[in-house]
Amino acid sequence: MNPDRSLQEVWQWKDAVSDLLTHVSIQERLEYLSRAVVEEKFQHEC
């Protein structure tokens, strides 16, 4: 087993996981923002 290669695979896996987490957190932030905007409009109409 080549140690350099396994280390490279670990880094690639880590990058993929961090990309996924970043994407999820951005999506959650967008959902939170859109929900806040909708609630704000709803409060103004009432």
mmCIF file as gemmi writes it, N, C-alpha and C atoms, coordinates in Angstrom:
data_model
loop_
_atom_site.group_PDB
_atom_site.id
_atom_site.type_symbol
_atom_site.label_atom_id
_atom_site.label_alt_id
_atom_site.label_comp_id
_atom_site.label_asym_id
_atom_site.label_entity_id
_atom_site.label_seq_id
_atom_site.pdbx_PDB_ins_code
_atom_site.Cartn_x
_atom_site.Cartn_y
_atom_site.Cartn_z
_atom_site.occupancy
_atom_site.B_iso_or_equiv
_atom_site.pdbx_formal_charge
_atom_site.auth_seq_id
_atom_site.auth_asym_id
_atom_site.pdbx_PDB_model_num
ATOM 1 N N . MET Axp A 1 ? 0.848 -1.202 0 1 0 ? 1 A 1
ATOM 2 C CA . MET Axp A 1 ? 0 0 0 1 0 ? 1 A 1
ATOM 3 C C . MET Axp A 1 ? 0.878 1.245 0 1 0 ? 1 A 1
ATOM 4 N N . ASN Axp A 2 ? 0.611 2.123 -0.93 1 0 ? 2 A 1
ATOM 5 C CA . ASN Axp A 2 ? 1.407 3.337 -1.065 1 0 ? 2 A 1
ATOM 6 C C . ASN Axp A 2 ? 0.888 4.404 -0.088 1 0 ? 2 A 1
ATOM 7 N N . PRO Axp A 3 ? 1.693 4.817 0.894 1 0 ? 3 A 1
ATOM 8 C CA . PRO Axp A 3 ? 1.215 5.794 1.88 1 0 ? 3 A 1
ATOM 9 C C . PRO Axp A 3 ? 0.83 7.136 1.269 1 0 ? 3 A 1
ATOM 10 N N . ASP Axp A 4 ? 1.571 7.567 0.247 1 0 ? 4 A 1
ATOM 11 C CA . ASP Axp A 4 ? 1.246 8.84 -0.398 1 0 ? 4 A 1
ATOM 12 C C . ASP Axp A 4 ? -0.138 8.778 -1.04 1 0 ? 4 A 1
ATOM 13 N N . ARG Axp A 5 ? -0.426 7.638 -1.661 1 0 ? 5 A 1
ATOM 14 C CA . ARG Axp A 5 ? -1.704 7.509 -2.358 1 0 ? 5 A 1
ATOM 15 C C . ARG Axp A 5 ? -2.858 7.488 -1.357 1 0 ? 5 A 1
ATOM 16 N N . SER Axp A 6 ? -2.705 6.742 -0.257 1 0 ? 6 A 1
ATOM 17 C CA . SER Axp A 6 ? -3.783 6.67 0.728 1 0 ? 6 A 1
ATOM 18 C C . SER Axp A 6 ? -4.005 8.043 1.358 1 0 ? 6 A 1
ATOM 19 N N . LEU Axp A 7 ? -2.937 8.784 1.591 1 0 ? 7 A 1
ATOM 20 C CA . LEU Axp A 7 ? -3.062 10.133 2.161 1 0 ? 7 A 1
ATOM 21 C C . LEU Axp A 7 ? -3.82 11.036 1.194 1 0 ? 7 A 1
ATOM 22 N N . GLN Axp A 8 ? -3.512 10.898 -0.099 1 0 ? 8 A 1
ATOM 23 C CA . GLN Axp A 8 ? -4.205 11.694 -1.115 1 0 ? 8 A 1
ATOM 24 C C . GLN Axp A 8 ? -5.696 11.356 -1.132 1 0 ? 8 A 1
ATOM 25 N N . GLU Axp A 9 ? -6.018 10.071 -1.005 1 0 ? 9 A 1
ATOM 26 C CA . GLU Axp A 9 ? -7.43 9.659 -0.992 1 0 ? 9 A 1
ATOM 27 C C . GLU Axp A 9 ? -8.146 10.231 0.229 1 0 ? 9 A 1
ATOM 28 N N . VAL Axp A 10 ? -7.456 10.247 1.36 1 0 ? 10 A 1
ATOM 29 C CA . VAL Axp A 10 ? -8.054 10.825 2.576 1 0 ? 10 A 1
ATOM 30 C C . VAL Axp A 10 ? -8.342 12.309 2.362 1 0 ? 10 A 1
ATOM 31 N N . TRP Axp A 11 ? -7.406 13.032 1.757 1 0 ? 11 A 1
ATOM 32 C CA . TRP Axp A 11 ? -7.618 14.464 1.502 1 0 ? 11 A 1
ATOM 33 C C . TRP Axp A 11 ? -8.787 14.679 0.54 1 0 ? 11 A 1
ATOM 34 N N . GLN Axp A 12 ? -8.872 13.849 -0.501 1 0 ? 12 A 1
ATOM 35 C CA . GLN Axp A 12 ? -9.979 13.978 -1.454 1 0 ? 12 A 1
ATOM 36 C C . GLN Axp A 12 ? -11.305 13.726 -0.769 1 0 ? 12 A 1
ATOM 37 N N . TRP Axp A 13 ? -11.351 12.71 0.102 1 0 ? 13 A 1
ATOM 38 C CA . TRP Axp A 13 ? -12.571 12.386 0.833 1 0 ? 13 A 1
ATOM 39 C C . TRP Axp A 13 ? -12.942 13.541 1.762 1 0 ? 13 A 1
ATOM 40 N N . LYS Axp A 14 ? -11.937 14.107 2.434 1 0 ? 14 A 1
ATOM 41 C CA . LYS Axp A 14 ? -12.161 15.232 3.342 1 0 ? 14 A 1
ATOM 42 C C . LYS Axp A 14 ? -12.705 16.438 2.568 1 0 ? 14 A 1
ATOM 43 N N . ASP Axp A 15 ? -12.153 16.699 1.39 1 0 ? 15 A 1
ATOM 44 C CA . ASP Axp A 15 ? -12.643 17.813 0.561 1 0 ? 15 A 1
ATOM 45 C C . ASP Axp A 15 ? -14.088 17.575 0.147 1 0 ? 15 A 1
ATOM 46 N N . ALA Axp A 16 ? -14.404 16.339 -0.24 1 0 ? 16 A 1
ATOM 47 C CA . ALA Axp A 16 ? -15.762 16.013 -0.672 1 0 ? 16 A 1
ATOM 48 C C . ALA Axp A 16 ? -16.742 16.216 0.477 1 0 ? 16 A 1
ATOM 49 N N . VAL Axp A 17 ? -16.355 15.784 1.678 1 0 ? 17 A 1
ATOM 50 C CA . VAL Axp A 17 ? -17.231 15.932 2.848 1 0 ? 17 A 1
ATOM 51 C C . VAL Axp A 17 ? -17.411 17.407 3.18 1 0 ? 17 A 1
ATOM 52 N N . SER Axp A 18 ? -16.323 18.182 3.159 1 0 ? 18 A 1
ATOM 53 C CA . SER Axp A 18 ? -16.436 19.603 3.492 1 0 ? 18 A 1
ATOM 54 C C . SER Axp A 18 ? -17.271 20.338 2.444 1 0 ? 18 A 1
ATOM 55 N N . ASP Axp A 19 ? -17.142 19.949 1.161 1 0 ? 19 A 1
ATOM 56 C CA . ASP Axp A 19 ? -17.979 20.541 0.115 1 0 ? 19 A 1
ATOM 57 C C . ASP Axp A 19 ? -19.447 20.246 0.376 1 0 ? 19 A 1
ATOM 58 N N . LEU Axp A 20 ? -19.739 19.004 0.773 1 0 ? 20 A 1
ATOM 59 C CA . LEU Axp A 20 ? -21.112 18.595 1.051 1 0 ? 20 A 1
ATOM 60 C C . LEU Axp A 20 ? -21.671 19.39 2.234 1 0 ? 20 A 1
ATOM 61 N N . LEU Axp A 21 ? -20.872 19.51 3.295 1 0 ? 21 A 1
ATOM 62 C CA . LEU Axp A 21 ? -21.31 20.251 4.483 1 0 ? 21 A 1
ATOM 63 C C . LEU Axp A 21 ? -21.527 21.721 4.138 1 0 ? 21 A 1
ATOM 64 N N . THR Axp A 22 ? -20.629 22.279 3.323 1 0 ? 22 A 1
ATOM 65 C CA . THR Axp A 22 ? -20.769 23.678 2.927 1 0 ? 22 A 1
ATOM 66 C C . THR Axp A 22 ? -22.051 23.865 2.128 1 0 ? 22 A 1
ATOM 67 N N . HIS Axp A 23 ? -22.321 22.952 1.203 1 0 ? 23 A 1
ATOM 68 C CA . HIS Axp A 23 ? -23.524 23.029 0.377 1 0 ? 23 A 1
ATOM 69 C C . HIS Axp A 23 ? -24.771 22.951 1.253 1 0 ? 23 A 1
ATOM 70 N N . VAL Axp A 24 ? -24.762 22.026 2.218 1 0 ? 24 A 1
ATOM 71 C CA . VAL Axp A 24 ? -25.919 21.851 3.099 1 0 ? 24 A 1
ATOM 72 C C . VAL Axp A 24 ? -26.133 23.1 3.937 1 0 ? 24 A 1
ATOM 73 N N . SER Axp A 25 ? -25.052 23.644 4.5 1 0 ? 25 A 1
ATOM 74 C CA . SER Axp A 25 ? -25.203 24.816 5.36 1 0 ? 25 A 1
ATOM 75 C C . SER Axp A 25 ? -25.689 26.019 4.552 1 0 ? 25 A 1
ATOM 76 N N . ILE Axp A 26 ? -25.225 26.16 3.302 1 0 ? 26 A 1
ATOM 77 C CA . ILE Axp A 26 ? -25.699 27.25 2.448 1 0 ? 26 A 1
ATOM 78 C C . ILE Axp A 26 ? -27.181 27.058 2.152 1 0 ? 26 A 1
ATOM 79 N N . GLN Axp A 27 ? -27.589 25.825 1.868 1 0 ? 27 A 1
ATOM 80 C CA . GLN Axp A 27 ? -28.993 25.547 1.572 1 0 ? 27 A 1
ATOM 81 C C . GLN Axp A 27 ? -29.851 25.856 2.8 1 0 ? 27 A 1
ATOM 82 N N . GLU Axp A 28 ? -29.388 25.46 3.985 1 0 ? 28 A 1
ATOM 83 C CA . GLU Axp A 28 ? -30.132 25.737 5.212 1 0 ? 28 A 1
ATOM 84 C C . GLU Axp A 28 ? -30.25 27.24 5.437 1 0 ? 28 A 1
ATOM 85 N N . ARG Axp A 29 ? -29.17 27.979 5.168 1 0 ? 29 A 1
ATOM 86 C CA . ARG Axp A 29 ? -29.202 29.429 5.342 1 0 ? 29 A 1
ATOM 87 C C . ARG Axp A 29 ? -30.207 30.067 4.381 1 0 ? 29 A 1
ATOM 88 N N . LEU Axp A 30 ? -30.226 29.593 3.128 1 0 ? 30 A 1
ATOM 89 C CA . LEU Axp A 30 ? -31.176 30.129 2.153 1 0 ? 30 A 1
ATOM 90 C C . LEU Axp A 30 ? -32.606 29.857 2.585 1 0 ? 30 A 1
ATOM 91 N N . GLU Axp A 31 ? -32.869 28.634 3.079 1 0 ? 31 A 1
ATOM 92 C CA . GLU Axp A 31 ? -34.216 28.291 3.543 1 0 ? 31 A 1
ATOM 93 C C . GLU Axp A 31 ? -34.604 29.166 4.729 1 0 ? 31 A 1
ATOM 94 N N . TYR Axp A 32 ? -33.67 29.392 5.639 1 0 ? 32 A 1
ATOM 95 C CA . TYR Axp A 32 ? -33.933 30.224 6.811 1 0 ? 32 A 1
ATOM 96 C C . TYR Axp A 32 ? -34.246 31.658 6.384 1 0 ? 32 A 1
ATOM 97 N N . LEU Axp A 33 ? -33.439 32.184 5.445 1 0 ? 33 A 1
ATOM 98 C CA . LEU Axp A 33 ? -33.651 33.551 4.962 1 0 ? 33 A 1
ATOM 99 C C . LEU Axp A 33 ? -34.995 33.682 4.259 1 0 ? 33 A 1
ATOM 100 N N . SER Axp A 34 ? -35.318 32.741 3.386 1 0 ? 34 A 1
ATOM 101 C CA . SER Axp A 34 ? -36.584 32.822 2.655 1 0 ? 34 A 1
ATOM 102 C C . SER Axp A 34 ? -37.762 32.707 3.616 1 0 ? 34 A 1
ATOM 103 N N . ARG Axp A 35 ? -37.638 31.863 4.644 1 0 ? 35 A 1
ATOM 104 C CA . ARG Axp A 35 ? -38.707 31.715 5.626 1 0 ? 35 A 1
ATOM 105 C C . ARG Axp A 35 ? -38.876 33.014 6.411 1 0 ? 35 A 1
ATOM 106 N N . ALA Axp A 36 ? -37.768 33.653 6.765 1 0 ? 36 A 1
ATOM 107 C CA . ALA Axp A 36 ? -37.824 34.918 7.504 1 0 ? 36 A 1
ATOM 108 C C . ALA Axp A 36 ? -38.501 35.996 6.656 1 0 ? 36 A 1
ATOM 109 N N . VAL Axp A 37 ? -38.186 36.036 5.371 1 0 ? 37 A 1
ATOM 110 C CA . VAL Axp A 37 ? -38.799 37.028 4.473 1 0 ? 37 A 1
ATOM 111 C C . VAL Axp A 37 ? -40.297 36.788 4.362 1 0 ? 37 A 1
ATOM 112 N N . VAL Axp A 38 ? -40.702 35.535 4.205 1 0 ? 38 A 1
ATOM 113 C CA . VAL Axp A 38 ? -42.12 35.189 4.09 1 0 ? 38 A 1
ATOM 114 C C . VAL Axp A 38 ? -42.863 35.564 5.372 1 0 ? 38 A 1
ATOM 115 N N . GLU Axp A 39 ? -42.277 35.245 6.524 1 0 ? 39 A 1
ATOM 116 C CA . GLU Axp A 39 ? -42.912 35.57 7.801 1 0 ? 39 A 1
ATOM 117 C C . GLU Axp A 39 ? -43.048 37.078 7.961 1 0 ? 39 A 1
ATOM 118 N N . GLU Axp A 40 ? -42.03 37.816 7.52 1 0 ? 40 A 1
ATOM 119 C CA . GLU Axp A 40 ? -42.059 39.274 7.629 1 0 ? 40 A 1
ATOM 120 C C . GLU Axp A 40 ? -43.198 39.845 6.784 1 0 ? 40 A 1
ATOM 121 N N . LYS Axp A 41 ? -43.343 39.367 5.558 1 0 ? 41 A 1
ATOM 122 C CA . LYS Axp A 41 ? -44.425 39.835 4.678 1 0 ? 41 A 1
ATOM 123 C C . LYS Axp A 41 ? -45.78 39.484 5.273 1 0 ? 41 A 1
ATOM 124 N N . PHE Axp A 42 ? -45.877 38.279 5.831 1 0 ? 42 A 1
ATOM 125 C CA . PHE Axp A 42 ? -47.14 37.817 6.41 1 0 ? 42 A 1
ATOM 126 C C . PHE Axp A 42 ? -47.528 38.703 7.597 1 0 ? 42 A 1
ATOM 127 N N . GLN Axp A 43 ? -46.561 39.094 8.405 1 0 ? 43 A 1
ATOM 128 C CA . GLN Axp A 43 ? -46.834 39.951 9.564 1 0 ? 43 A 1
ATOM 129 C C . GLN Axp A 43 ? -47.305 41.332 9.109 1 0 ? 43 A 1
ATOM 130 N N . HIS Axp A 44 ? -46.729 41.841 8.022 1 0 ? 44 A 1
ATOM 131 C CA . HIS Axp A 44 ? -47.138 43.162 7.529 1 0 ? 44 A 1
ATOM 132 C C . HIS Axp A 44 ? -48.578 43.132 7.008 1 0 ? 44 A 1
ATOM 133 N N . GLU Axp A 45 ? -48.979 42.007 6.405 1 0 ? 45 A 1
ATOM 134 C CA . GLU Axp A 45 ? -50.33 41.919 5.847 1 0 ? 45 A 1
ATOM 135 C C . GLU Axp A 45 ? -51.388 41.802 6.935 1 0 ? 45 A 1
ATOM 136 N N . CYS Axp A 46 ? -51.05 41.194 8.063 1 0 ? 46 A 1
ATOM 137 C CA . CYS Axp A 46 ? -52.025 40.996 9.131 1 0 ? 46 A 1
ATOM 138 C C . CYS Axp A 46 ? -52.312 42.303 9.882 1 0 ? 46 A 1
